[in-house]
PDB file of C-alpha atoms in Angstrom:
ATOM      1  CA  MET A   1      24.799 -17.047  17.304  1.00 77.00           C
ATOM      2  CA  GLU A   2      25.733 -20.698  16.869  1.00 82.00           C
ATOM      3  CA  TYR A   3      23.563 -23.098  14.886  1.00 83.00           C
ATOM      4  CA  PRO A   4      23.339 -26.881  15.058  1.00 84.00           C
ATOM      5  CA  SER A   5      23.285 -27.135  11.283  1.00 90.00           C
ATOM      6  CA  LYS A   6      24.195 -25.112   8.199  1.00 93.00           C
ATOM      7  CA  LEU A   7      20.692 -25.793   6.892  1.00 94.00           C
ATOM      8  CA  VAL A   8      19.166 -24.264  10.015  1.00 93.00           C
ATOM      9  CA  GLU A   9      21.491 -21.267   9.697  1.00 94.00           C
ATOM     10  CA  GLN A  10      20.455 -20.770   6.076  1.00 94.00           C
ATOM     11  CA  ALA A  11      16.767 -20.920   7.007  1.00 94.00           C
ATOM     12  CA  VAL A  12      17.292 -18.435   9.852  1.00 95.00           C
ATOM     13  CA  GLU A  13      19.129 -16.036   7.540  1.00 95.00           C
ATOM     14  CA  GLU A  14      16.231 -16.033   5.067  1.00 95.00           C
ATOM     15  CA  ILE A  15      13.441 -15.832   7.649  1.00 95.00           C
ATOM     16  CA  SER A  16      15.157 -12.980   9.504  1.00 95.00           C
ATOM     17  CA  LYS A  17      15.009 -10.885   6.316  1.00 95.00           C
ATOM     18  CA  LEU A  18      11.262 -10.516   6.889  1.00 94.00           C
ATOM     19  CA  PRO A  19      10.226  -7.219   8.552  1.00 91.00           C
ATOM     20  CA  GLY A  20       9.981  -7.351  12.346  1.00 92.00           C
ATOM     21  CA  ILE A  21      11.680 -10.729  12.675  1.00 95.00           C
ATOM     22  CA  GLY A  22      15.095 -10.965  14.344  1.00 95.00           C
ATOM     23  CA  LYS A  23      17.496 -13.880  14.398  1.00 94.00           C
ATOM     24  CA  LYS A  24      16.097 -15.374  17.634  1.00 94.00           C
ATOM     25  CA  THR A  25      12.518 -15.315  16.370  1.00 96.00           C
ATOM     26  CA  ALA A  26      13.669 -16.702  13.022  1.00 95.00           C
ATOM     27  CA  LEU A  27      15.410 -19.553  14.814  1.00 95.00           C
ATOM     28  CA  ARG A  28      12.275 -20.363  16.817  1.00 95.00           C
ATOM     29  CA  LEU A  29      10.218 -20.404  13.621  1.00 95.00           C
ATOM     30  CA  ALA A  30      12.707 -22.611  11.804  1.00 94.00           C
ATOM     31  CA  LEU A  31      12.838 -25.112  14.676  1.00 94.00           C
ATOM     32  CA  HIS A  32       9.036 -25.019  14.946  1.00 95.00           C
ATOM     33  CA  MET A  33       8.691 -25.937  11.265  1.00 93.00           C
ATOM     34  CA  LEU A  34      11.043 -28.890  11.803  1.00 93.00           C
ATOM     35  CA  LYS A  35       8.610 -30.301  14.362  1.00 94.00           C
ATOM     36  CA  GLN A  36       5.625 -30.047  12.041  1.00 93.00           C
ATOM     37  CA  PRO A  37       4.554 -32.633   9.453  1.00 94.00           C
ATOM     38  CA  GLN A  38       6.525 -32.248   6.235  1.00 92.00           C
ATOM     39  CA  ALA A  39       3.294 -31.505   4.375  1.00 94.00           C
ATOM     40  CA  GLN A  40       2.831 -28.302   6.370  1.00 93.00           C
ATOM     41  CA  THR A  41       6.275 -26.995   5.392  1.00 91.00           C
ATOM     42  CA  THR A  42       5.641 -28.011   1.788  1.00 93.00           C
ATOM     43  CA  ASN A  43       2.260 -26.241   1.765  1.00 95.00           C
ATOM     44  CA  LEU A  44       3.852 -23.074   3.156  1.00 93.00           C
ATOM     45  CA  SER A  45       6.657 -23.011   0.596  1.00 93.00           C
ATOM     46  CA  GLU A  46       4.228 -23.749  -2.249  1.00 95.00           C
ATOM     47  CA  ALA A  47       1.861 -21.006  -1.086  1.00 96.00           C
ATOM     48  CA  LEU A  48       4.697 -18.456  -0.998  1.00 93.00           C
ATOM     49  CA  THR A  49       5.974 -19.543  -4.417  1.00 94.00           C
ATOM     50  CA  ASN A  50       2.469 -19.394  -5.849  1.00 94.00           C
ATOM     51  CA  LEU A  51       1.959 -15.949  -4.316  1.00 92.00           C
ATOM     52  CA  ARG A  52       5.152 -14.596  -5.841  1.00 91.00           C
ATOM     53  CA  GLN A  53       4.643 -16.098  -9.275  1.00 92.00           C
ATOM     54  CA  ASN A  54       0.909 -15.694  -9.823  1.00 92.00           C
ATOM     55  CA  ILE A  55      -0.273 -12.590  -7.961  1.00 90.00           C
ATOM     56  CA  LYS A  56      -1.799  -9.928 -10.205  1.00 89.00           C
ATOM     57  CA  TYR A  57      -2.244  -6.184  -9.975  1.00 89.00           C
ATOM     58  CA  CYS A  58      -5.467  -4.526 -11.094  1.00 88.00           C
ATOM     59  CA  SER A  59      -4.747  -2.695 -14.344  1.00 86.00           C
ATOM     60  CA  THR A  60      -6.931   0.227 -13.253  1.00 88.00           C
ATOM     61  CA  CYS A  61      -6.351   0.822  -9.536  1.00 90.00           C
ATOM     62  CA  HIS A  62      -3.170  -1.310  -9.113  1.00 92.00           C
ATOM     63  CA  ILE A  63      -4.449  -3.123  -6.014  1.00 90.00           C
ATOM     64  CA  ILE A  64      -3.071  -6.624  -5.430  1.00 88.00           C
ATOM     65  CA  ALA A  65      -5.662  -9.018  -6.842  1.00 84.00           C
ATOM     66  CA  ASP A  66      -6.263 -12.402  -8.435  1.00 83.00           C
ATOM     67  CA  THR A  67      -7.004 -10.798 -11.807  1.00 79.00           C
ATOM     68  CA  GLU A  68      -5.889  -7.735 -13.750  1.00 79.00           C
ATOM     69  CA  GLU A  69      -9.520  -6.896 -14.491  1.00 79.00           C
ATOM     70  CA  CYS A  70     -10.851  -4.170 -12.177  1.00 75.00           C
ATOM     71  CA  THR A  71     -13.761  -5.311 -10.019  1.00 71.00           C
ATOM     72  CA  CYS A  72     -14.088  -2.174  -7.849  1.00 71.00           C
ATOM     73  CA  LYS A  73     -17.086  -0.789  -9.717  1.00 63.00           C
ATOM     74  CA  THR A  74     -19.004  -4.047  -9.220  1.00 64.00           C
ATOM     75  CA  LEU A  75     -18.785  -3.768  -5.405  1.00 68.00           C
ATOM     76  CA  SER A  76     -21.448  -1.051  -4.925  1.00 70.00           C
ATOM     77  CA  ARG A  77     -18.836   1.624  -4.294  1.00 83.00           C
ATOM     78  CA  ASP A  78     -19.080   5.382  -4.734  1.00 87.00           C
ATOM     79  CA  THR A  79     -17.449   5.839  -8.149  1.00 88.00           C
ATOM     80  CA  SER A  80     -17.266   9.631  -7.800  1.00 93.00           C
ATOM     81  CA  VAL A  81     -14.373   9.505  -5.301  1.00 95.00           C
ATOM     82  CA  ILE A  82     -10.881   8.036  -5.701  1.00 95.00           C
ATOM     83  CA  CYS A  83      -8.673   7.649  -2.646  1.00 95.00           C
ATOM     84  CA  VAL A  84      -4.970   7.699  -3.518  1.00 96.00           C
ATOM     85  CA  VAL A  85      -2.682   5.603  -1.310  1.00 96.00           C
ATOM     86  CA  GLU A  86       0.913   4.414  -1.440  1.00 95.00           C
ATOM     87  CA  ASP A  87       0.368   0.658  -1.201  1.00 93.00           C
ATOM     88  CA  THR A  88      -2.204  -2.101  -0.721  1.00 90.00           C
ATOM     89  CA  PRO A  89      -1.899  -2.255   3.123  1.00 90.00           C
ATOM     90  CA  ASP A  90      -3.150   1.355   3.170  1.00 93.00           C
ATOM     91  CA  VAL A  91      -6.249   0.255   1.223  1.00 91.00           C
ATOM     92  CA  LEU A  92      -6.995  -2.393   3.833  1.00 90.00           C
ATOM     93  CA  ALA A  93      -6.429   0.061   6.703  1.00 90.00           C
ATOM     94  CA  ILE A  94      -8.868   2.596   5.233  1.00 91.00           C
ATOM     95  CA  ARG A  95     -11.481  -0.043   4.376  1.00 88.00           C
ATOM     96  CA  ASN A  96     -11.365  -1.295   7.974  1.00 89.00           C
ATOM     97  CA  THR A  97     -12.411   2.127   9.276  1.00 87.00           C
ATOM     98  CA  GLY A  98     -15.835   1.740   7.665  1.00 87.00           C
ATOM     99  CA  GLN A  99     -15.756   5.466   6.836  1.00 87.00           C
ATOM    100  CA  TYR A 100     -14.946   5.247   3.136  1.00 89.00           C
ATOM    101  CA  ASN A 101     -16.873   3.568   0.327  1.00 89.00           C
ATOM    102  CA  GLY A 102     -15.236   5.011  -2.776  1.00 91.00           C
ATOM    103  CA  LEU A 103     -12.632   3.748  -5.216  1.00 93.00           C
ATOM    104  CA  PHE A 104      -8.877   3.481  -4.661  1.00 94.00           C
ATOM    105  CA  HIS A 105      -5.713   4.125  -6.608  1.00 95.00           C
ATOM    106  CA  VAL A 106      -2.472   2.514  -5.422  1.00 95.00           C
ATOM    107  CA  LEU A 107       0.676   4.416  -6.396  1.00 96.00           C
ATOM    108  CA  GLY A 108       3.031   1.586  -5.518  1.00 94.00           C
ATOM    109  CA  GLY A 109       5.344   3.953  -3.662  1.00 94.00           C
ATOM    110  CA  ARG A 110       6.025   7.661  -3.244  1.00 93.00           C
ATOM    111  CA  ILE A 111       8.300  10.247  -4.807  1.00 94.00           C
ATOM    112  CA  SER A 112      11.676  10.172  -3.071  1.00 92.00           C
ATOM    113  CA  PRO A 113      14.519  11.922  -4.925  1.00 90.00           C
ATOM    114  CA  MET A 114      17.005  10.766  -2.275  1.00 89.00           C
ATOM    115  CA  ASP A 115      16.199   7.162  -3.212  1.00 90.00           C
ATOM    116  CA  GLY A 116      16.112   7.858  -6.935  1.00 92.00           C
ATOM    117  CA  ILE A 117      12.314   7.494  -7.107  1.00 93.00           C
ATOM    118  CA  GLY A 118      10.696  10.089  -9.339  1.00 93.00           C
ATOM    119  CA  PRO A 119       7.126  10.651 -10.591  1.00 92.00           C
ATOM    120  CA  ASP A 120       7.660   8.172 -13.422  1.00 92.00           C
ATOM    121  CA  ASN A 121       8.432   5.394 -10.936  1.00 94.00           C
ATOM    122  CA  VAL A 122       5.000   5.467  -9.300  1.00 95.00           C
ATOM    123  CA  LYS A 123       1.505   5.189 -10.774  1.00 95.00           C
ATOM    124  CA  ILE A 124       0.746   8.920 -11.064  1.00 96.00           C
ATOM    125  CA  ASP A 125       0.294   9.116 -14.837  1.00 95.00           C
ATOM    126  CA  SER A 126      -2.320   6.361 -14.760  1.00 94.00           C
ATOM    127  CA  LEU A 127      -4.168   8.248 -11.997  1.00 96.00           C
ATOM    128  CA  VAL A 128      -4.258  11.428 -14.081  1.00 95.00           C
ATOM    129  CA  ASP A 129      -5.436   9.466 -17.141  1.00 94.00           C
ATOM    130  CA  ARG A 130      -8.070   7.755 -15.023  1.00 93.00           C
ATOM    131  CA  VAL A 131      -9.434  11.042 -13.704  1.00 95.00           C
ATOM    132  CA  LYS A 132      -9.459  12.702 -17.114  1.00 93.00           C
ATOM    133  CA  SER A 133     -11.162   9.772 -18.838  1.00 92.00           C
ATOM    134  CA  ASP A 134     -13.886   9.173 -16.241  1.00 90.00           C
ATOM    135  CA  ALA A 135     -16.421  11.997 -15.968  1.00 91.00           C
ATOM    136  CA  ALA A 136     -17.967  10.307 -12.915  1.00 91.00           C
ATOM    137  CA  VAL A 137     -14.936  11.181 -10.773  1.00 93.00           C
ATOM    138  CA  LYS A 138     -15.616  14.349  -8.737  1.00 95.00           C
ATOM    139  CA  GLU A 139     -13.033  14.122  -5.965  1.00 96.00           C
ATOM    140  CA  VAL A 140      -9.548  12.726  -5.421  1.00 96.00           C
ATOM    141  CA  VAL A 141      -8.579  12.121  -1.788  1.00 95.00           C
ATOM    142  CA  LEU A 142      -4.845  12.085  -1.091  1.00 95.00           C
ATOM    143  CA  ALA A 143      -4.332   9.609   1.760  1.00 93.00           C
ATOM    144  CA  LEU A 144      -0.547   9.564   1.899  1.00 92.00           C
ATOM    145  CA  SER A 145       1.844   9.225   4.821  1.00 87.00           C
ATOM    146  CA  SER A 146       2.707  12.379   6.762  1.00 79.00           C
ATOM    147  CA  THR A 147       6.353  12.329   5.707  1.00 84.00           C
ATOM    148  CA  MET A 148       8.422  14.606   3.491  1.00 87.00           C
ATOM    149  CA  GLU A 149       8.134  12.060   0.677  1.00 92.00           C
ATOM    150  CA  GLY A 150       4.383  11.719   1.207  1.00 90.00           C
ATOM    151  CA  ASP A 151       3.900  15.489   1.147  1.00 88.00           C
ATOM    152  CA  THR A 152       6.064  15.801  -1.984  1.00 92.00           C
ATOM    153  CA  THR A 153       4.007  13.153  -3.733  1.00 95.00           C
ATOM    154  CA  ALA A 154       0.724  14.775  -2.693  1.00 93.00           C
ATOM    155  CA  PHE A 155       1.887  18.193  -3.896  1.00 93.00           C
ATOM    156  CA  TYR A 156       2.946  16.768  -7.272  1.00 95.00           C
ATOM    157  CA  ILE A 157      -0.375  14.963  -7.780  1.00 96.00           C
ATOM    158  CA  ALA A 158      -2.340  18.070  -6.845  1.00 94.00           C
ATOM    159  CA  LYS A 159      -0.405  20.090  -9.416  1.00 94.00           C
ATOM    160  CA  MET A 160      -1.029  17.444 -12.091  1.00 95.00           C
ATOM    161  CA  LEU A 161      -4.778  17.577 -11.390  1.00 95.00           C
ATOM    162  CA  ARG A 162      -5.001  21.351 -11.025  1.00 91.00           C
ATOM    163  CA  ASP A 163      -6.438  21.833 -14.537  1.00 90.00           C
ATOM    164  CA  THR A 164      -9.136  19.190 -14.084  1.00 92.00           C
ATOM    165  CA  PRO A 165     -12.604  19.869 -12.622  1.00 92.00           C
ATOM    166  CA  VAL A 166     -12.145  17.382  -9.769  1.00 94.00           C
ATOM    167  CA  LYS A 167     -11.793  18.479  -6.158  1.00 94.00           C
ATOM    168  CA  VAL A 168      -8.484  17.422  -4.611  1.00 94.00           C
ATOM    169  CA  SER A 169      -8.604  16.853  -0.858  1.00 92.00           C
ATOM    170  CA  THR A 170      -6.281  15.368   1.721  1.00 89.00           C
ATOM    171  CA  ILE A 171      -7.036  13.429   4.870  1.00 83.00           C
ATOM    172  CA  ALA A 172      -6.941  15.512   8.044  1.00 73.00           C
ATOM    173  CA  ARG A 173      -3.689  15.509   9.972  1.00 67.00           C
ATOM    174  CA  GLY A 174      -4.857  13.305  12.772  1.00 63.00           C
ATOM    175  CA  ILE A 175      -2.031  11.025  11.642  1.00 64.00           C
ATOM    176  CA  PRO A 176       1.278  11.900  13.332  1.00 67.00           C
ATOM    177  CA  VAL A 177       3.953  13.543  11.196  1.00 64.00           C
ATOM    178  CA  GLY A 178       6.473  10.930  10.154  1.00 70.00           C
ATOM    179  CA  GLY A 179       3.977   8.121  10.729  1.00 70.00           C
ATOM    180  CA  GLU A 180       3.160   5.333   8.299  1.00 75.00           C
ATOM    181  CA  LEU A 181      -0.501   5.046   7.319  1.00 76.00           C
ATOM    182  CA  GLU A 182      -0.772   1.273   7.687  1.00 78.00           C
ATOM    183  CA  TYR A 183       0.309   1.461  11.356  1.00 77.00           C
ATOM    184  CA  THR A 184      -2.184   4.166  12.330  1.00 78.00           C
ATOM    185  CA  ASP A 185      -4.997   3.068  14.644  1.00 76.00           C
ATOM    186  CA  GLU A 186      -8.431   2.768  13.038  1.00 79.00           C
ATOM    187  CA  ILE A 187     -10.103   5.503  15.118  1.00 71.00           C
ATOM    188  CA  THR A 188      -7.499   8.115  14.155  1.00 74.00           C
ATOM    189  CA  LEU A 189      -7.591   6.991  10.528  1.00 80.00           C
ATOM    190  CA  ALA A 190     -11.397   7.077  10.442  1.00 78.00           C
ATOM    191  CA  ARG A 191     -11.406  10.630  11.832  1.00 69.00           C
ATOM    192  CA  SER A 192      -8.805  11.679   9.264  1.00 76.00           C
ATOM    193  CA  ILE A 193     -10.906  10.299   6.419  1.00 80.00           C
ATOM    194  CA  SER A 194     -14.194  11.808   7.589  1.00 74.00           C
ATOM    195  CA  THR A 195     -12.644  15.267   8.215  1.00 71.00           C
ATOM    196  CA  ARG A 196     -10.508  15.457   5.088  1.00 75.00           C
ATOM    197  CA  THR A 197      -9.706  18.934   3.767  1.00 73.00           C
ATOM    198  CA  LEU A 198      -8.925  20.478   0.393  1.00 76.00           C
ATOM    199  CA  PHE A 199      -5.311  20.117  -0.701  1.00 75.00           C
ATOM    200  CA  SER A 200      -3.665  23.408  -1.692  1.00 72.00           C
ATOM    201  CA  THR A 201      -0.714  23.865  -4.041  1.00 73.00           C
ATOM    202  CA  GLU A 202      -0.334  27.497  -3.061  1.00 71.00           C
ATOM    203  CA  ASN A 203       2.839  28.480  -1.208  1.00 59.00           C
TER     204      ASN A 203
END
């Protein structure tokens, strides 16, 4: 693809690194921004810089937030249930179903030996500590993607919680195998949450 300017080419290269955006779409976006008032481009770049530099993660549930102080328990949520997910988009997807009103725990990824990601690279230890230190927790729901990595992560967490009194359940397999949770439609996800089943570590 030819570009009218090296600056345009540089912008296209960076924009096209975003998920779901190819070179043609990136070019359209870059040319669109050139037609807008300079203040709009400045506001966008400042917002992205501010996002990257100042975003926080809750020290308890690891959800993206404006503060490290956990506010989940102040939102009239069921504190007896913790739903374990891989990342913040999964939290938003489950909340949008309207079928779940408990707490969350964001792992920040999943166990993937092929990618060099082990249990210590995701927030599993803090989940175990959280469950053991909070007597109000009665159930942990594993809402992880139906992939080999998701199943491996769920199995490991279940084993780590096996000696605790909490019930460990998993969302029903209404989600297609190999599918990502954040892309699942809300009806299927709602049904999976409401018909969750106990997670077994038995072979």
